mmCIF file of C-alpha atoms and ligand atoms in Angstrom:
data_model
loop_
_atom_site.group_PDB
_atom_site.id
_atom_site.type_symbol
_atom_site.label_atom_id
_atom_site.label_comp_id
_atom_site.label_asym_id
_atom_site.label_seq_id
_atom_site.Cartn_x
_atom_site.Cartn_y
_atom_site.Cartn_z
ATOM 1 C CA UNK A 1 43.374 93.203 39.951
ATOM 2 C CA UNK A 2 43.650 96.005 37.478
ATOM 3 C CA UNK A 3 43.812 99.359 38.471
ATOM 4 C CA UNK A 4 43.659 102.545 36.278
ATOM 5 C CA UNK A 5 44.804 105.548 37.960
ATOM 6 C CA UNK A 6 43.931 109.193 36.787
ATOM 7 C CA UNK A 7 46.065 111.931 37.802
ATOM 8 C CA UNK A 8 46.534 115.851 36.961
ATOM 9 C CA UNK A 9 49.603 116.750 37.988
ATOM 10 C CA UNK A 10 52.792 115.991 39.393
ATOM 11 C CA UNK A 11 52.028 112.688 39.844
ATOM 12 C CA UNK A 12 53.892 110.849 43.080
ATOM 13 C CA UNK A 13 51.014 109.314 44.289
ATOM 14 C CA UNK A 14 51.214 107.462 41.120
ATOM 15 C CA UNK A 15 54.946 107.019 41.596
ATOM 16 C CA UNK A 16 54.347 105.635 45.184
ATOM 17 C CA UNK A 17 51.885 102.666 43.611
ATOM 18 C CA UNK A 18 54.372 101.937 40.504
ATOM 19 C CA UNK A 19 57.249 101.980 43.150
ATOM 20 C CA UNK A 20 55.426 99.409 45.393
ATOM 21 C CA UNK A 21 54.048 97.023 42.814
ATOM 22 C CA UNK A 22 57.716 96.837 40.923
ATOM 23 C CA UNK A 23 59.049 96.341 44.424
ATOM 24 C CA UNK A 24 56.650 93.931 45.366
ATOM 25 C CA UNK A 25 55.829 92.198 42.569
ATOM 26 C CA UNK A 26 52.223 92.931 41.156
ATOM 27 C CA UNK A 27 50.828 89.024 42.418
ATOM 28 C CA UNK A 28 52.023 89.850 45.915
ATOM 29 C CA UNK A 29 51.167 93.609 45.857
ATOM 30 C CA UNK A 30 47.464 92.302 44.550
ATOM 31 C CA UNK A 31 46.939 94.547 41.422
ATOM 32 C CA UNK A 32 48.748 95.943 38.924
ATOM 33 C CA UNK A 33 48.003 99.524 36.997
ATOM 34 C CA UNK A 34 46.930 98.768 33.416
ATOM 35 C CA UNK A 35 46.803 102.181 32.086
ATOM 36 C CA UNK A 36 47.044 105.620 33.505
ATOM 37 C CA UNK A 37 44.611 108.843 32.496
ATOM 38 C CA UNK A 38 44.798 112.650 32.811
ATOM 39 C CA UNK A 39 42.851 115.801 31.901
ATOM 40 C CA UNK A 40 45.429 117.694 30.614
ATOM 41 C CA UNK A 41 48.444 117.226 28.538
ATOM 42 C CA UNK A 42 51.898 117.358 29.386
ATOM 43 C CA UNK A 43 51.847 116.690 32.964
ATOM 44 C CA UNK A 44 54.434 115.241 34.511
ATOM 45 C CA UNK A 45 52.190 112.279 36.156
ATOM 46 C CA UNK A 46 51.664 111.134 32.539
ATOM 47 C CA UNK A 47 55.843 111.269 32.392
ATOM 48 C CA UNK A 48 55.707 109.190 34.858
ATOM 49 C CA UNK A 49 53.657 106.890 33.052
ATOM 50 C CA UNK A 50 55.371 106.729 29.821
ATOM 51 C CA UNK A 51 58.622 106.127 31.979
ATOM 52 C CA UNK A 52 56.963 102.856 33.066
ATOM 53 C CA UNK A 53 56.021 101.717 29.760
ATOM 54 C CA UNK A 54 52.020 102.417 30.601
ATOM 55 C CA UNK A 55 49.294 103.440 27.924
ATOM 56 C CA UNK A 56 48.041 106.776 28.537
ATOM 57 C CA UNK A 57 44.779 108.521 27.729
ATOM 58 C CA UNK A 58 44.095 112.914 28.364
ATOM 59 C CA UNK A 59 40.163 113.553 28.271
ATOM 60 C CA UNK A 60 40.360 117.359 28.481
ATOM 61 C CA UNK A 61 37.148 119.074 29.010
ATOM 62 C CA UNK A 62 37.462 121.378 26.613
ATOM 63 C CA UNK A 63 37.611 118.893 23.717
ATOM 64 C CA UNK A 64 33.812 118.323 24.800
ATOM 65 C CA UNK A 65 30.809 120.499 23.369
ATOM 66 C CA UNK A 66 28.870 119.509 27.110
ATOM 67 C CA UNK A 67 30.330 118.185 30.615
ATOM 68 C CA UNK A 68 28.112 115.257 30.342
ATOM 69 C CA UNK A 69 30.121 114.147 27.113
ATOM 70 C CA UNK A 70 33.952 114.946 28.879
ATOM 71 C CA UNK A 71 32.008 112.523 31.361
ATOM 72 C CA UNK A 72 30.577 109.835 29.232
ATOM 73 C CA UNK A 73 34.013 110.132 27.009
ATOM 74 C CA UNK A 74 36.226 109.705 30.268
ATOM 75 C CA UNK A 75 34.015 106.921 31.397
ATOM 76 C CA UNK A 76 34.885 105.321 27.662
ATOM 77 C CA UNK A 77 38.496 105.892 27.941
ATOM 78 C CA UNK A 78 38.835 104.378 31.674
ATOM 79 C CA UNK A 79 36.456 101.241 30.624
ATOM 80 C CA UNK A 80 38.662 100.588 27.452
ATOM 81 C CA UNK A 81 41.266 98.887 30.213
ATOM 82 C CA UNK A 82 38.628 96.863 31.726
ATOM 83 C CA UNK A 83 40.199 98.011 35.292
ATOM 84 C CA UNK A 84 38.619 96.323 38.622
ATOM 85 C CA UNK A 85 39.627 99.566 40.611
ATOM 86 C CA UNK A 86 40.039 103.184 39.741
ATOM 87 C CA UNK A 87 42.319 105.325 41.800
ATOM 88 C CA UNK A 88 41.942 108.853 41.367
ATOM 89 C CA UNK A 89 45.295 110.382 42.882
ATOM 90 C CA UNK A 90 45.709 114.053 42.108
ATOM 91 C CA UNK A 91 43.002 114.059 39.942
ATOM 92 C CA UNK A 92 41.517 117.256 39.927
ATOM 93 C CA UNK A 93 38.192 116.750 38.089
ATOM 94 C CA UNK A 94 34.736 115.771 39.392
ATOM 95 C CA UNK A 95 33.317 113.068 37.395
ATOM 96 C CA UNK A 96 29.652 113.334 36.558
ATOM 97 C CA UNK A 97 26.612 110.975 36.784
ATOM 98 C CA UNK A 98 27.844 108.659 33.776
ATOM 99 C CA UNK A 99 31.138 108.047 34.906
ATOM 100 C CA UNK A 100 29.869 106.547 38.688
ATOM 101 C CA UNK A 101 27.200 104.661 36.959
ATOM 102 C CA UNK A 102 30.046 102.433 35.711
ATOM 103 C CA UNK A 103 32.628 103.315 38.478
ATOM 104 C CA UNK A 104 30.817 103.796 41.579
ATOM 105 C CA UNK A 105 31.962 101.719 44.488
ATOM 106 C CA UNK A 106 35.337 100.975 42.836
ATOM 107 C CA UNK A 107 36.385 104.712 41.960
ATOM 108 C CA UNK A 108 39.091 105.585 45.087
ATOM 109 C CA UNK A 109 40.343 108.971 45.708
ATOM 110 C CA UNK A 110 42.591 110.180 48.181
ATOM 111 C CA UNK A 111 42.353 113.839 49.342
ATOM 112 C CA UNK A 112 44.927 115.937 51.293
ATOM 113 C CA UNK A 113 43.110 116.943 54.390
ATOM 114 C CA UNK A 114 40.580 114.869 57.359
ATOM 115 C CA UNK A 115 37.485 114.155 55.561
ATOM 116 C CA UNK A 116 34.828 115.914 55.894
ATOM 117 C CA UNK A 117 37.229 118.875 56.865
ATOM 118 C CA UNK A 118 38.709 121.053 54.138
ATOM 119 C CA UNK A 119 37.304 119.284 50.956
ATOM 120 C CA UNK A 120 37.643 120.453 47.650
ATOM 121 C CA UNK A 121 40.160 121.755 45.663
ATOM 122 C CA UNK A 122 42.216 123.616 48.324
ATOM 123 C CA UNK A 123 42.169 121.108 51.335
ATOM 124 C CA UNK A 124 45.590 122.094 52.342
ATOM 125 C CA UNK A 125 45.091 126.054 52.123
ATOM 126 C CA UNK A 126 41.974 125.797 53.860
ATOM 127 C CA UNK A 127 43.097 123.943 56.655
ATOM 128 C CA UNK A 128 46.390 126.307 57.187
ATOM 129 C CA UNK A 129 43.996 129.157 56.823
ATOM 130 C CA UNK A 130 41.789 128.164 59.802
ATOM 131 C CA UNK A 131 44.362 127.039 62.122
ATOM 132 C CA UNK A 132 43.738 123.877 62.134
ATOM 133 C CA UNK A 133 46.558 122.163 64.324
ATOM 134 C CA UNK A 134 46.600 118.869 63.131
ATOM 135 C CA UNK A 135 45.222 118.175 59.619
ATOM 136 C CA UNK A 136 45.875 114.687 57.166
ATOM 137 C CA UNK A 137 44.484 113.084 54.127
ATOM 138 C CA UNK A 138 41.727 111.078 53.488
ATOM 139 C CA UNK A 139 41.407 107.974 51.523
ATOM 140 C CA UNK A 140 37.657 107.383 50.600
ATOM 141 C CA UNK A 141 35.289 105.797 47.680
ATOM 142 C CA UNK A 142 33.804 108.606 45.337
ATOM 143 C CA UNK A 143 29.949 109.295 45.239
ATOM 144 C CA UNK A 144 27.911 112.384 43.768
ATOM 145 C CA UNK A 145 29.311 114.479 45.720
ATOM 146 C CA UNK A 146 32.470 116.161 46.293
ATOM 147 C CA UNK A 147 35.048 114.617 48.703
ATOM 148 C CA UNK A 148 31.815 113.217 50.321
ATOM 149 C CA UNK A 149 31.801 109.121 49.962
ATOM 150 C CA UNK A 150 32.629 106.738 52.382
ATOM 151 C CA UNK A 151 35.890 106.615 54.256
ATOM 152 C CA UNK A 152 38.693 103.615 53.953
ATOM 153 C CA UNK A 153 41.395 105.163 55.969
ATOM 154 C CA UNK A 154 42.924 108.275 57.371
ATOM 155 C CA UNK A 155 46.588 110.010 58.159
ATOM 156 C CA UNK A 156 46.919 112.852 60.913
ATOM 157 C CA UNK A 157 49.728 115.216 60.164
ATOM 158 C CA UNK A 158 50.841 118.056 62.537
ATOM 159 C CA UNK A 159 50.264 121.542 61.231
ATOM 160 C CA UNK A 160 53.687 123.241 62.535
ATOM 161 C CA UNK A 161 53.985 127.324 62.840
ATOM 162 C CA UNK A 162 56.356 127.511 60.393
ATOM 163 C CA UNK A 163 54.161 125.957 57.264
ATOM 164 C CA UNK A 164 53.318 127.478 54.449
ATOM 165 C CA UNK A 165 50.853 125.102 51.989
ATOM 166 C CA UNK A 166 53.580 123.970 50.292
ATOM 167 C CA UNK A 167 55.509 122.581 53.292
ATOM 168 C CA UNK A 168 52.821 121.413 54.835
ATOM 169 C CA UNK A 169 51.134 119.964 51.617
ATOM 170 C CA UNK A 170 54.277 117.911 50.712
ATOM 171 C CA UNK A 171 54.707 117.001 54.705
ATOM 172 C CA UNK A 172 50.993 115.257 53.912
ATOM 173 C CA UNK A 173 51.775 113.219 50.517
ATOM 174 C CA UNK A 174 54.604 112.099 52.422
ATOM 175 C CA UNK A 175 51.993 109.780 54.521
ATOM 176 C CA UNK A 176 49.387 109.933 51.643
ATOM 177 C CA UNK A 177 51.428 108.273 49.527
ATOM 178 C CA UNK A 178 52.072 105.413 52.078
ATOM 179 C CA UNK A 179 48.206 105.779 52.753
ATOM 180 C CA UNK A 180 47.021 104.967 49.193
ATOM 181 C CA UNK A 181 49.398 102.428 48.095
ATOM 182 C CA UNK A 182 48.541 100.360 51.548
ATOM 183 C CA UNK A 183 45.123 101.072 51.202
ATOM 184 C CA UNK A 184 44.959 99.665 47.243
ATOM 185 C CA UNK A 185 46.584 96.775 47.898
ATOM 186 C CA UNK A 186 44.526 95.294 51.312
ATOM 187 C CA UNK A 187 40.915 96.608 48.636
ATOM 188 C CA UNK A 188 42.690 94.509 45.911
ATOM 189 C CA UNK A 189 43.771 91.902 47.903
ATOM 190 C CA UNK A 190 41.252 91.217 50.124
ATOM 191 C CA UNK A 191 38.070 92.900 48.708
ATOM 192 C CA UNK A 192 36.015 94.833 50.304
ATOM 193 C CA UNK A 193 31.757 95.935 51.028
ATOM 194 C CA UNK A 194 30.523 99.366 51.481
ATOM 195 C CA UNK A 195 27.879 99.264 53.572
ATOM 196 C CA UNK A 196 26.443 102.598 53.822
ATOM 197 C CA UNK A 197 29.374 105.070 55.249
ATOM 198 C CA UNK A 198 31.200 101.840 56.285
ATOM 199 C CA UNK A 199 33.948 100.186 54.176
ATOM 200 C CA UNK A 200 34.668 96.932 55.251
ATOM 201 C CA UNK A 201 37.801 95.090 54.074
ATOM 202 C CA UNK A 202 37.667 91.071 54.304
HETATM 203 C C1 GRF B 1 47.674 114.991 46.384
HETATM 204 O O1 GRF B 1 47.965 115.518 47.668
HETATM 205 C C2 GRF B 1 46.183 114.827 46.235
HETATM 206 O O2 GRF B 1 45.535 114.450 47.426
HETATM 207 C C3 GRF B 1 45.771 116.225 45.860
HETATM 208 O O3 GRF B 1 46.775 116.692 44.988
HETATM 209 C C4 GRF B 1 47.984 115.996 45.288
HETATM 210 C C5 GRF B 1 48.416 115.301 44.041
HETATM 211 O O4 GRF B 1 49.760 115.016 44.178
HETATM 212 N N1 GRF B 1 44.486 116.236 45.229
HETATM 213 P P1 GRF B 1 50.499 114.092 43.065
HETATM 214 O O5 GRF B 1 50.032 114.595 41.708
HETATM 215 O O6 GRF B 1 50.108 112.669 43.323
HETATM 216 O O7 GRF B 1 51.955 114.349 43.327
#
């Protein structure tokens, strides 16, 4: 399977997925990334990229006269690699009508908080700020909405006193990272059916 991941910032989750599949070996792991994309330039989860030897694409919305055309042109750039899956980890971005016309139901995202909890841009602020006592993140398929499509998996992670949304935020990639890269390789692997809110993996 080839995946194309799209990131926006640091870039670990990305990290976790190249780590796994060199460990692993991409037949065993089920998929391998073909390309990685951003919406910015000079982030370090394109570094990341380069360091691995992958082509790398930045769509940046302001290169676009309309949304619709960032959309249509991100759509493009992500179809160029012919990927089977598309794993949006970090990527901070909603992607428009276009883009899940020829993505939908194989566009994965993984969000740092319990779906449908704390979506959005600041899952991990939000939570903190409500007292939450036990938050997580949330691996799901994307639809028209935001942080909204079906579930694959989740990770609970203890909100402790002490946490600020950095300690707490880098407490949850910690088993979001392990989430995403176990998650991609059992939808690669085995395939999978969405069947309304359900995913099921063969
Ligand atoms: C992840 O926690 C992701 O869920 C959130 O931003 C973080 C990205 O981290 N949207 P990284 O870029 O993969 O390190």
């Amino acid at each position: 399977r080839r995946l194309v991941v799209l990131v926006s910032g640091s870039g670990t989750n990305l990290q976790a997925l190249l780590d796994e599949i060199a460990a692993t070996g991409t037949e065993e792991y089920g998929a391998e990334i073909v390309a990685v994309g951003a919406d910015r330039e000079g982030i370090e989860g394109l570094a990341r990229a380069e360091r691995a030897g992958l082509p790398t694409f930045v769509c940046r919305v302001r290169d676009y006269p309309t949304r619709e055309e960032w959309d249509a042109a991100l759509a493009e750039a992500v179809a160029a690699h012919e990927p089977d899956l598309v794993v949006s980890a970090g990527f901070m971005k909603i992607v428009g009508k276009e883009f899940l016309a020829r993505f939908g139901g194989r566009f994965v995202n993984t969000h740092p908080a319990l779906l449908p909890s704390f979506p959005g841009a600041h899952g991990v602020r939000d939570a903190l700020a409500y007292g939450a006592r036990v938050t997580g993140c949330t691996v799901h398929f994307v639809d028209d909405g935001v942080d909204t499509g079906p579930i694959i998996a989740q990770g609970v992670v203890e909100v402790r006193d002490e946490d600020d949304e950095s300690a707490l935020h880098e407490r949850i990639k910690e088993v979001e990272r392990r989430l995403l890269v176990e998650v991609v390789g059992r939808l690669a692997r085995n395939g999978y059916r969405i069947e309304g809110r359900k995913v099921v993996i063969q």
